[in-house]
CSV table of C-alpha atoms in Angstrom, one decimal:
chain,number,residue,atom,x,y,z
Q,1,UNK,CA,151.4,124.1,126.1
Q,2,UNK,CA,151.1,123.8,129.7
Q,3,UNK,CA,149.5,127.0,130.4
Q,4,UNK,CA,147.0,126.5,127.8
Q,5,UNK,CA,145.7,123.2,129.7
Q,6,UNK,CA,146.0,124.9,133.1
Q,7,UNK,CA,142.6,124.9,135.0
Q,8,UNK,CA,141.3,122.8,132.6
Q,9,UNK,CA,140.8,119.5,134.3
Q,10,UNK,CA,137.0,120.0,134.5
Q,11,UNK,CA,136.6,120.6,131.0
Q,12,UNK,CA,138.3,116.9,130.3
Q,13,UNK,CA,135.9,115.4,133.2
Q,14,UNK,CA,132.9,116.8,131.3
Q,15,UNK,CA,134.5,115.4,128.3
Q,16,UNK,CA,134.8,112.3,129.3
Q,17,UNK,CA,131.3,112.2,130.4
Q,18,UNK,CA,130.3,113.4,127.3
Q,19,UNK,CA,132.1,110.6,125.4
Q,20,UNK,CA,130.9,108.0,128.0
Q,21,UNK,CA,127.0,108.9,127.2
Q,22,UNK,CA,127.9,109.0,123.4
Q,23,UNK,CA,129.3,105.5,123.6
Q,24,UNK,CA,126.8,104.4,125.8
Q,25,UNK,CA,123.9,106.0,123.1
Q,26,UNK,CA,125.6,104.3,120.2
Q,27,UNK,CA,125.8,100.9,121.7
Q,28,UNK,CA,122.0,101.2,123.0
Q,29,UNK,CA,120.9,102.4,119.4
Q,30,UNK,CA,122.8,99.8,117.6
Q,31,UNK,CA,121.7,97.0,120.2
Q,32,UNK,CA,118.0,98.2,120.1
Q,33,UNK,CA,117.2,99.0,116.8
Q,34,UNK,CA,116.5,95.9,114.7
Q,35,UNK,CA,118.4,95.1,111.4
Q,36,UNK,CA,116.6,96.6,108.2
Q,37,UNK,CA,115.1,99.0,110.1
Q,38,UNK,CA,114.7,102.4,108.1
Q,39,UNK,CA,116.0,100.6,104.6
Q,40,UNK,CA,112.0,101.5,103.2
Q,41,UNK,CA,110.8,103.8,105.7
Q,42,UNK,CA,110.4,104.1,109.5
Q,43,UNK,CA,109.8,100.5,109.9
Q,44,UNK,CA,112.0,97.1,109.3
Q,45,UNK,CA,112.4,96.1,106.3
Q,46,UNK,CA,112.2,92.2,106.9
Q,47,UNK,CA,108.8,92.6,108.1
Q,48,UNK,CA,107.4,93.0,104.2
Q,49,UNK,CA,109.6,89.5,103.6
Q,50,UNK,CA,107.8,88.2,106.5
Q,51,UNK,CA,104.5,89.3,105.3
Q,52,UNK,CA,105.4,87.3,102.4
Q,53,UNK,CA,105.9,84.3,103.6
Q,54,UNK,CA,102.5,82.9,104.7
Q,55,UNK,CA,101.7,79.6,102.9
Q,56,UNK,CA,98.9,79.7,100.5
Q,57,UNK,CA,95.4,78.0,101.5
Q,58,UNK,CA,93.4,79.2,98.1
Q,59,UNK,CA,95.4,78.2,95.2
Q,60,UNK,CA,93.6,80.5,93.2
Q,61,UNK,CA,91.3,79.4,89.9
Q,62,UNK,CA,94.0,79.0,87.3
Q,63,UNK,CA,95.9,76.1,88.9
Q,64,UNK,CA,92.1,74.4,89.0
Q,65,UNK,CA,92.4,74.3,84.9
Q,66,UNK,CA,95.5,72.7,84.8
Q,67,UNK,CA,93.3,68.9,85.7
Q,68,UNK,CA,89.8,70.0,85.6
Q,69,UNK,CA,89.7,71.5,81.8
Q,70,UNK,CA,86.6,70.2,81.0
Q,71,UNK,CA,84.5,71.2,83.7
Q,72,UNK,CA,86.2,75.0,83.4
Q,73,UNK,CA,85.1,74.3,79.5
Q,74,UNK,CA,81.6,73.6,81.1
Q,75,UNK,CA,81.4,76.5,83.2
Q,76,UNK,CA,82.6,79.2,80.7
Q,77,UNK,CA,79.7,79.8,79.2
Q,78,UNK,CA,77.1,78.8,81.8
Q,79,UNK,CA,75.9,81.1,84.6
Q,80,UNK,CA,78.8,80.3,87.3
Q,81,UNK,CA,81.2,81.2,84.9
Q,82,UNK,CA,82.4,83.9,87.0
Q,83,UNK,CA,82.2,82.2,90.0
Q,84,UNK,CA,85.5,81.3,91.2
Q,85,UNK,CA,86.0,77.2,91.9
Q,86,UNK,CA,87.3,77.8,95.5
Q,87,UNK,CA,83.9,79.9,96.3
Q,88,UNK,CA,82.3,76.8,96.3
Q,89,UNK,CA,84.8,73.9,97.2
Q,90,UNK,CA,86.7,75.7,99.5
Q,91,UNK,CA,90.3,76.5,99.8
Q,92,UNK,CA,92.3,73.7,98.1
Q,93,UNK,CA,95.7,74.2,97.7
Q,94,UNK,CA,96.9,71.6,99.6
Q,95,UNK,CA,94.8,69.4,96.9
Q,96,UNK,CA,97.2,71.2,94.4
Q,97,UNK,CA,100.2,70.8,96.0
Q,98,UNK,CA,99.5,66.5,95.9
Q,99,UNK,CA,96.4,65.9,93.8
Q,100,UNK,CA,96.6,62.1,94.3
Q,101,UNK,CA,97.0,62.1,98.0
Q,102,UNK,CA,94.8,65.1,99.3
Q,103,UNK,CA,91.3,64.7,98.1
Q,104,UNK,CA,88.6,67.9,98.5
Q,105,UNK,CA,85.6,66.4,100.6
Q,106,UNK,CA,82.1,66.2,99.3
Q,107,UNK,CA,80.2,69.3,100.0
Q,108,UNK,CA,76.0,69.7,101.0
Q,109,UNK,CA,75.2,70.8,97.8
Q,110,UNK,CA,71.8,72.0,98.6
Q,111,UNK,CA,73.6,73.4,101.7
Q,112,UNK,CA,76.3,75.4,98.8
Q,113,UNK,CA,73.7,76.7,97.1
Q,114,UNK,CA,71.7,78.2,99.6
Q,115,UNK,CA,74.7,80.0,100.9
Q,116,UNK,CA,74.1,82.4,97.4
Q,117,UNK,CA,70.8,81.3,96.4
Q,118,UNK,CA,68.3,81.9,100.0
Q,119,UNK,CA,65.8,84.2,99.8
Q,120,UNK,CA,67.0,87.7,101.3
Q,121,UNK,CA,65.5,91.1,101.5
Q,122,UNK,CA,68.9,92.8,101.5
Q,123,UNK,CA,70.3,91.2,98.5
Q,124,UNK,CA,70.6,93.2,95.2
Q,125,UNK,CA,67.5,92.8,92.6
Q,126,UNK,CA,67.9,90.5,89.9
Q,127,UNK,CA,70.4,88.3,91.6
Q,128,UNK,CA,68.3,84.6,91.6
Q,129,UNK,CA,66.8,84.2,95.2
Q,130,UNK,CA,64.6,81.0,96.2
Q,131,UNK,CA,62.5,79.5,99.2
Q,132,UNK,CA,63.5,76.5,99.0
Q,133,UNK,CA,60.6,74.7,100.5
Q,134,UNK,CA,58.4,76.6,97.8
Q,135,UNK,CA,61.1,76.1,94.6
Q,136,UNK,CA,62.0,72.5,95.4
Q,137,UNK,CA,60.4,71.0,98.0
Q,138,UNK,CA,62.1,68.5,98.9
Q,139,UNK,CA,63.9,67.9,96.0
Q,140,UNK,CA,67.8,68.6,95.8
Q,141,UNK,CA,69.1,71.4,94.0
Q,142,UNK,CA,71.4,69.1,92.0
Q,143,UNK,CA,68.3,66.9,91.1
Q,144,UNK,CA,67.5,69.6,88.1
Q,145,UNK,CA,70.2,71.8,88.4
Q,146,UNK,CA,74.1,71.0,87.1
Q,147,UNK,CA,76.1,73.2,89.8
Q,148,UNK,CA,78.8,74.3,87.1
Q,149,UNK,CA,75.9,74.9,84.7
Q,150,UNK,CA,73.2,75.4,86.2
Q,151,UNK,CA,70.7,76.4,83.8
Q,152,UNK,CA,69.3,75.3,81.4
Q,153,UNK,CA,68.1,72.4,83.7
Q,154,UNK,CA,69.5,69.0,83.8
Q,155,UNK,CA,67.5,66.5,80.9
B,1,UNK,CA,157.9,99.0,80.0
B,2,UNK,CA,157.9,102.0,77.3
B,3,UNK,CA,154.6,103.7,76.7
B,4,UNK,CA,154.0,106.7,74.6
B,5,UNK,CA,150.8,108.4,75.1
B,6,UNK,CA,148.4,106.7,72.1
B,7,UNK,CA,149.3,103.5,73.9
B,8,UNK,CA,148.4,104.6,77.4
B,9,UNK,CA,144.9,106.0,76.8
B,10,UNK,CA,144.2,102.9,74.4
B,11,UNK,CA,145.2,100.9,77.4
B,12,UNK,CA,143.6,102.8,80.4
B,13,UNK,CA,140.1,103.0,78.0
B,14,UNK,CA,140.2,99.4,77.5
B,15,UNK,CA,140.2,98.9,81.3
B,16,UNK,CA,137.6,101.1,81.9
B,17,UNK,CA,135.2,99.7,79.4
B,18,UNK,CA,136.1,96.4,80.9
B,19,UNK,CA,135.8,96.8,84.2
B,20,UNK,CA,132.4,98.9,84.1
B,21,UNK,CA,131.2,96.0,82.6
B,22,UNK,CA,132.6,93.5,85.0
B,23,UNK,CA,130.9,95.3,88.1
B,24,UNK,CA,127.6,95.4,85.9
B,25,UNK,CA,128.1,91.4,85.6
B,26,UNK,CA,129.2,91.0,88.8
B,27,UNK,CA,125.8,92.4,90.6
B,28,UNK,CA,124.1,89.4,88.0
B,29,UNK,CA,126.4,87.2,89.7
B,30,UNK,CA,125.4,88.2,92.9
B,31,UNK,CA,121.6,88.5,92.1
B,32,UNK,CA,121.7,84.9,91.0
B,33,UNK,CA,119.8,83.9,88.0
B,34,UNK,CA,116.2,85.3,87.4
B,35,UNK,CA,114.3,82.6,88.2
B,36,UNK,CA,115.8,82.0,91.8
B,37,UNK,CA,115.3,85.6,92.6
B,38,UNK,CA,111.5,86.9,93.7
B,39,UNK,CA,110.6,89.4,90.9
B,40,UNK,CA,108.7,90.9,92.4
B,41,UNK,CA,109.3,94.5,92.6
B,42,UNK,CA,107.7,96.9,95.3
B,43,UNK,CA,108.0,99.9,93.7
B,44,UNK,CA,106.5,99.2,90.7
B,45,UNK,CA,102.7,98.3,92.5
B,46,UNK,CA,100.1,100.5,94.2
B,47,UNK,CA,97.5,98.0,95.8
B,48,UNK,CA,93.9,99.2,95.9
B,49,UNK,CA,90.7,97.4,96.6
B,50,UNK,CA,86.7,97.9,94.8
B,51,UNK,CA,84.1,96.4,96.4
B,52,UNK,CA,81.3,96.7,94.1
B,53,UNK,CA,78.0,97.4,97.1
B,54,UNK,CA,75.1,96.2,94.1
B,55,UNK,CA,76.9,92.6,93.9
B,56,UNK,CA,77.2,91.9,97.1
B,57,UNK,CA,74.6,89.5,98.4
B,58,UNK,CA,75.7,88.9,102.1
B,59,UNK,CA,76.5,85.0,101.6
B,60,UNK,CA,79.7,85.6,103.6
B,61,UNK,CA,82.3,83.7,102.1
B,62,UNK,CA,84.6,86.5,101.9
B,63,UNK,CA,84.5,86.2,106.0
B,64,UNK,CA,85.5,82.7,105.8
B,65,UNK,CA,87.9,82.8,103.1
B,66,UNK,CA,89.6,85.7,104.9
B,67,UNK,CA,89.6,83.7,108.0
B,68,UNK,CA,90.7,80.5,106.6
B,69,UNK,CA,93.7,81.9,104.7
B,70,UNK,CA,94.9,84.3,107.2
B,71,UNK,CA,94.4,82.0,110.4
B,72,UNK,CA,92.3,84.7,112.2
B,73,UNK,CA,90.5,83.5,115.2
B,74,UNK,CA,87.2,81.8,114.3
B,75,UNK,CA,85.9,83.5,118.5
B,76,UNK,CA,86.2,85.4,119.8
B,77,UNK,CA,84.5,87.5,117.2
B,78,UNK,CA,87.4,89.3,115.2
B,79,UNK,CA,87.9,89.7,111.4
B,80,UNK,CA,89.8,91.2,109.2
B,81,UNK,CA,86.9,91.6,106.8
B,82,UNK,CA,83.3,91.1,107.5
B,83,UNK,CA,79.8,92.2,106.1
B,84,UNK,CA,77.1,94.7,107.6
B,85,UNK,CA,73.6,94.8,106.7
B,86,UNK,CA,71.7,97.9,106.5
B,87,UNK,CA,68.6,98.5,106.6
B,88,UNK,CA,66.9,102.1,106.3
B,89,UNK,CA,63.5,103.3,106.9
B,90,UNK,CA,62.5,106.4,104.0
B,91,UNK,CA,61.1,109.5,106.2
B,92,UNK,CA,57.4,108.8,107.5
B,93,UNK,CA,55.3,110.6,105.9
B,94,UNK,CA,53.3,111.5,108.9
B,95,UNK,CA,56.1,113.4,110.4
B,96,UNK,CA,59.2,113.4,107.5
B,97,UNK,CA,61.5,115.6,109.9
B,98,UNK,CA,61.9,112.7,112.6
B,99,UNK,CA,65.4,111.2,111.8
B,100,UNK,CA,65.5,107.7,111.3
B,101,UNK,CA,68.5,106.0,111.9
B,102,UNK,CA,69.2,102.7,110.0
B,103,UNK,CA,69.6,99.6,111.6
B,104,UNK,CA,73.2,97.7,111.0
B,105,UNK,CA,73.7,94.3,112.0
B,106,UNK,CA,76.4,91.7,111.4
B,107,UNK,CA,75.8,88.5,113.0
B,108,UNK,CA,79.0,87.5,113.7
B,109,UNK,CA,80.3,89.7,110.8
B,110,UNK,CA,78.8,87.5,108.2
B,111,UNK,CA,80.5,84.4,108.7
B,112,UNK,CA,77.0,82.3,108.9
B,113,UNK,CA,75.1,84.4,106.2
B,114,UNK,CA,72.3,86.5,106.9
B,115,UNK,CA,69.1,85.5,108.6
B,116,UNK,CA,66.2,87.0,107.0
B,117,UNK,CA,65.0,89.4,109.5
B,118,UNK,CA,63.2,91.9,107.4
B,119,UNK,CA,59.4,91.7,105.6
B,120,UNK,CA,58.9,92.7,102.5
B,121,UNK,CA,56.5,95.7,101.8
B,122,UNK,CA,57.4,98.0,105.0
B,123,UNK,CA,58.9,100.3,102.4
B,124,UNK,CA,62.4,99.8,103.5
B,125,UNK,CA,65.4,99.1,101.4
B,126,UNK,CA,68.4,97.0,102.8
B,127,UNK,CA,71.9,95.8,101.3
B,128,UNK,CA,74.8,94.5,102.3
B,129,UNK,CA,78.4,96.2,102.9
B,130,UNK,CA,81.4,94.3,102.9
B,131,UNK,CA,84.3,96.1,105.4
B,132,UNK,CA,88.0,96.1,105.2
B,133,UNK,CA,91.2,98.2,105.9
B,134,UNK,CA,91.1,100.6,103.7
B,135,UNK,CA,94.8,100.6,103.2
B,136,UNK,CA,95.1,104.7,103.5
B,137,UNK,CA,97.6,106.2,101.6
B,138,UNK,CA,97.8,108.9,104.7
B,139,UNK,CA,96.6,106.4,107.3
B,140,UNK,CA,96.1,107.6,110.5
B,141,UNK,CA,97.3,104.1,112.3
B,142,UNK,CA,101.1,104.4,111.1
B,143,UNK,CA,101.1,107.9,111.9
B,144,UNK,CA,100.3,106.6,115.6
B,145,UNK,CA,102.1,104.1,116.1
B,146,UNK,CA,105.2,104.8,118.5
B,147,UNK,CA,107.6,102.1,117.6
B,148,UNK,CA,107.2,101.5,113.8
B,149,UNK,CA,105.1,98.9,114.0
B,150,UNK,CA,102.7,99.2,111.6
B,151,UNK,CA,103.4,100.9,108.5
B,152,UNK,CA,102.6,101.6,104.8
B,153,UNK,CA,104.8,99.8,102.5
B,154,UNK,CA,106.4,100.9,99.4
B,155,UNK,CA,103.5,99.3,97.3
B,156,UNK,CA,100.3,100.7,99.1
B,157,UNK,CA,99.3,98.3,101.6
B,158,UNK,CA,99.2,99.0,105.3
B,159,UNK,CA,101.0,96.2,107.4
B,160,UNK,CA,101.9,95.2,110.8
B,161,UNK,CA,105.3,94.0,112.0
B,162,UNK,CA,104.2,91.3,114.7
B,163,UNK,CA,107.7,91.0,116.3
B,164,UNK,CA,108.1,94.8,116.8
B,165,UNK,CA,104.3,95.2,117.8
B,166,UNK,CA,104.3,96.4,121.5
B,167,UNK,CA,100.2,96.2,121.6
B,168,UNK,CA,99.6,99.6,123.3
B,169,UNK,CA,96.6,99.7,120.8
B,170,UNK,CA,96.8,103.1,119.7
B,171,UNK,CA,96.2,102.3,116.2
B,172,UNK,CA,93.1,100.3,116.9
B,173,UNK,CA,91.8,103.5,118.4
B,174,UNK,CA,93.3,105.6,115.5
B,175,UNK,CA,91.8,103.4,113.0
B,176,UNK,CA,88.3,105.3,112.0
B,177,UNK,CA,87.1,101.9,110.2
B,178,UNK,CA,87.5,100.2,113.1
B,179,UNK,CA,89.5,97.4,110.9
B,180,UNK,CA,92.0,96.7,113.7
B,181,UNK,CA,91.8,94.4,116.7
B,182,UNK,CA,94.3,92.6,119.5
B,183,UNK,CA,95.2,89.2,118.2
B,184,UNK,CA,94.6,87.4,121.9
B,185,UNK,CA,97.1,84.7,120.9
B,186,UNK,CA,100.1,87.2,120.5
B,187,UNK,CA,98.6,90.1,122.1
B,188,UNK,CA,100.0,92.4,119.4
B,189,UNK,CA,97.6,93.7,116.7
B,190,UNK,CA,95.7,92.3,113.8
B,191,UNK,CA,94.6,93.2,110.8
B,192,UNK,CA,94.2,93.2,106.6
B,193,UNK,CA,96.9,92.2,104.9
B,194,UNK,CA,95.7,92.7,101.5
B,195,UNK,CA,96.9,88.8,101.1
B,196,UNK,CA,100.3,90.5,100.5
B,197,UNK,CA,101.5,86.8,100.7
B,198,UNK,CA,99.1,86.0,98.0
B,199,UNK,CA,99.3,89.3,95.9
B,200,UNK,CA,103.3,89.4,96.0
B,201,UNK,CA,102.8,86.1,94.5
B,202,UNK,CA,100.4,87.3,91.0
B,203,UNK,CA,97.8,85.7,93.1
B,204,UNK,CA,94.8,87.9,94.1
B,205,UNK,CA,93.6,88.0,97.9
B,206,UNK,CA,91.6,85.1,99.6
B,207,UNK,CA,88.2,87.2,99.8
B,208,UNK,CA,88.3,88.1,96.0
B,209,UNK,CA,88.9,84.5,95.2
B,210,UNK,CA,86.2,83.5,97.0
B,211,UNK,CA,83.6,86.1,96.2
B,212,UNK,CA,80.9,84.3,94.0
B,213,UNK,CA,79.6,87.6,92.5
B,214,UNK,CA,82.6,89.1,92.0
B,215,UNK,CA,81.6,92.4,94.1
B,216,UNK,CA,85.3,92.4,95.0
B,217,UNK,CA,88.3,93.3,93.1
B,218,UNK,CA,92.0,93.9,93.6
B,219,UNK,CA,93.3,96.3,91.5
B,220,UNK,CA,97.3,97.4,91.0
B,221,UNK,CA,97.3,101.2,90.1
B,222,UNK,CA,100.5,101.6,88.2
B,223,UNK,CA,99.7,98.6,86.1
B,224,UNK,CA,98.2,100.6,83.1
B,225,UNK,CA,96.3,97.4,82.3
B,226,UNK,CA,94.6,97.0,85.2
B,227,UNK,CA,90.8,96.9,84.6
B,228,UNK,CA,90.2,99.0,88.2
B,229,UNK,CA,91.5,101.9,86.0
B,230,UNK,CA,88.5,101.3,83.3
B,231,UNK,CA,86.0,101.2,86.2
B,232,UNK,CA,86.8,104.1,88.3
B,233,UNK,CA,86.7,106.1,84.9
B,234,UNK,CA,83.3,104.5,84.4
B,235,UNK,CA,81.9,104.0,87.3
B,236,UNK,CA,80.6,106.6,90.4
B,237,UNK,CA,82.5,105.8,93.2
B,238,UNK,CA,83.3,106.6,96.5
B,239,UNK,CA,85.4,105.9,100.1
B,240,UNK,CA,84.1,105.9,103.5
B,241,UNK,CA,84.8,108.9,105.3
B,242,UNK,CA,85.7,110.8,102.8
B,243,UNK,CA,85.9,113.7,105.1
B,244,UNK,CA,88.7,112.6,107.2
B,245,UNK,CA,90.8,112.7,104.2
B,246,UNK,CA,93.1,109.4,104.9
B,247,UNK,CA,93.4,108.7,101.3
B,248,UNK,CA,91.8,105.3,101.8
B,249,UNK,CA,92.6,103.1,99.1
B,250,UNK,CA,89.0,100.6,99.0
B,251,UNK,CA,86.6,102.4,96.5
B,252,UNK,CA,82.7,101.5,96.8
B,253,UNK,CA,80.2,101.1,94.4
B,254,UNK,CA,76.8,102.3,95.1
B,255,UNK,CA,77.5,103.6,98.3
B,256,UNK,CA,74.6,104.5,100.2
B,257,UNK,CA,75.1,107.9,101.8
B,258,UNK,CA,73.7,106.0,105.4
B,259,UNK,CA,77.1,103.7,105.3
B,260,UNK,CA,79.8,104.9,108.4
């Protein structure tokens, strides 16, 4: 047994060093690499959770028929029907999340319609455009004009 | 105890039966009860995005929308999605080989609307083109990205992992849509989520939600149901930059050859 160790020594120090730089790699690759990495790819995992977790500003337009059914029943078959409530009123979910406490504020309307409505060489044919100064005057839209439905015109 | 052999493999089966289905329950146990787990499964979605170019009428609410949900900057000018204008010149008929380049603007990428700038009658035709990420199925940002930053998830969407970001910006180079950009806040990079907070949650994005024409749509390619499927059967389609082959997921509408 002893002969077959004899002259050996530097073979154990290169060892050693061997198993030093394997510990040494371990503990760097299980200190450095984050937990969940590699679980659905080369990435970590908790990152989709995280992507997840944003809070909500739009609530989206089915939690605006829960209260407002009959303006939804107004809009269905009008125009806006496609128009989502949001695109207008802007992002209310806080208003869902505590209808009584949280009210939406009053928007410009002739400001809200304009956003769509303004004359504008680039927009697609067919889609209603208007100078306002020549259509109106200055007349609001919502003089003549129901926003939810708005033609035919207001009585 | 004395057991011949009828007893011992009525015994043993017994035991087997019952404790397969003790593990089986057990992983219920453990999962909790359906309602307090998230059901939503990532291997059973495959997020893609239309954005329908003859709908489109610039009004920019998509911009805001995106930038209201997602908490993007308002300036300096970054977005996650924003709207071009184009506006092309047909060939002069004087000289009809002179190239004519068309003219793309996005005042601050659509956020305000669109001034008018053009007249009518100059024999031009403009329209607007709303911009994402194109959520790649071979997209040329993860494949970049040193660290594992940014990656494709199991259901299609390209995302970023803001604690493991180191912001070396190779993917904003990388990115030939040019849909990714430094957050200056964090200093890591920024870009299209899909909403994956909002889609994960039967919920579809911000910008779809708030598109009045409804020139945008979310659509989940293994749902069967989905009406994307009836409209890329129907409808002539195409992605930008095809030629670069990234697989990009957003399919346009009346794409205009011009569009980069």
């Amino acid at each position: 047994m002893r002969d077959l160790f004899r002259d050996a020594e530097h073979l154990f120090r290169l060892a050693t060093v061997f198993l030093v730089l394997l510990v040494v790699f371990l503990a760097a690759r299980a200190l450095l690499i984050p937990e969940g990495f590699g679980t659905y790819g080369h990435y970590r995992g908790g990152a989709l959770q995280e992507a997840r977790a944003r809070e909500l500003r739009f609530a989206g337009r089915d939690a605006c028929l829960d209260c407002h059914e009959d303006i939804a029943t107004t809009k269905m078959n009008a125009k806006h029907a496609g128009v989502g409530c949001e695109a207008c009123h802007g992002p209310l979910q806080a208003h869902v999340a505590e209808p009584s406490t949280v009210v939406p504020e009053k928007h410009d309307a002739n400001a809200l319609c304009l956003v769509c409505h303004a004359e504008n060489l680039a927009k697609p044919r067919g889609f209603p455009q208007i100078n306002p100064k020549e259509h109106a005057g200055e007349d609001h839209c919502i003089t003549c004009h129901d926003p939810h439905a708005p033609l035919p015109l207001k009585e | 105890m004395e057991m011949d052999r009828r007893d011992f493999l009525e015994k043993t089966g017994k035991y087997i039966v019952l404790f397969g289905a003790a593990t089986k329950a057990w992983d219920f146990i453990l999962a909790g009860t359906p309602e307090a787990t998230p059901d939503y499964d990532v291997t059973r979605h495959w997020w893609a995005f239309y954005i329908d170019i003859e709908k489109c009428i610039g009004c920019g609410n998509c911009v805001r929308a995106c930038k209201e949900e997602n908490g993007v900057l308002r300036e300096p000018f970054y977005f996650r999605t924003w709207v071009e204008r184009y506006h092309i010149m047909p060939p002069d008929p004087a000289d009809p080989k002179a190239e004519r380049l068309p003219i793309v603007d996005s005042p601050n990428g659509g956020y305000d609307g669109f001034p008018e700038r053009y007249r009518d009658g100059d024999g031009s035709k403009s329209f607007f083109v709303p911009k994402m990420c194109n959520h790649c199925t071979d997209s040329p940002c993860t494949q970049v990205c040193p660290v594992g930053a940014t990656f494709d998830s199991p259901d299609g969407v390209v995302l970023v992992d803001k604690t493991y970001c180191l912001g070396c910006r190779y993917c904003v180079q990388a990115c030939p849509y040019g849909c990714r950009y430094i957050d200056p806040r964090t200093q890591t990079v920024d870009k299209c989520t899909l909403c994956y907070h909002r889609i994960t949650k039967g919920l579809t994005t911000a910008c779809c939600e708030a598109c009045p024409t409804g020139a945008r749509l979310l659509g989940d390619l293994k749902n069967p149901k989905d009406p994307m499927h009836e409209l890329l059967r129907t409808q002539k389609v195409q992605v930008l930059k095809p030629h670069l082959a990234t697989g990009a997921k957003l399919v346009y509408r009346g794409l205009d050859g011009a569009v980069r």
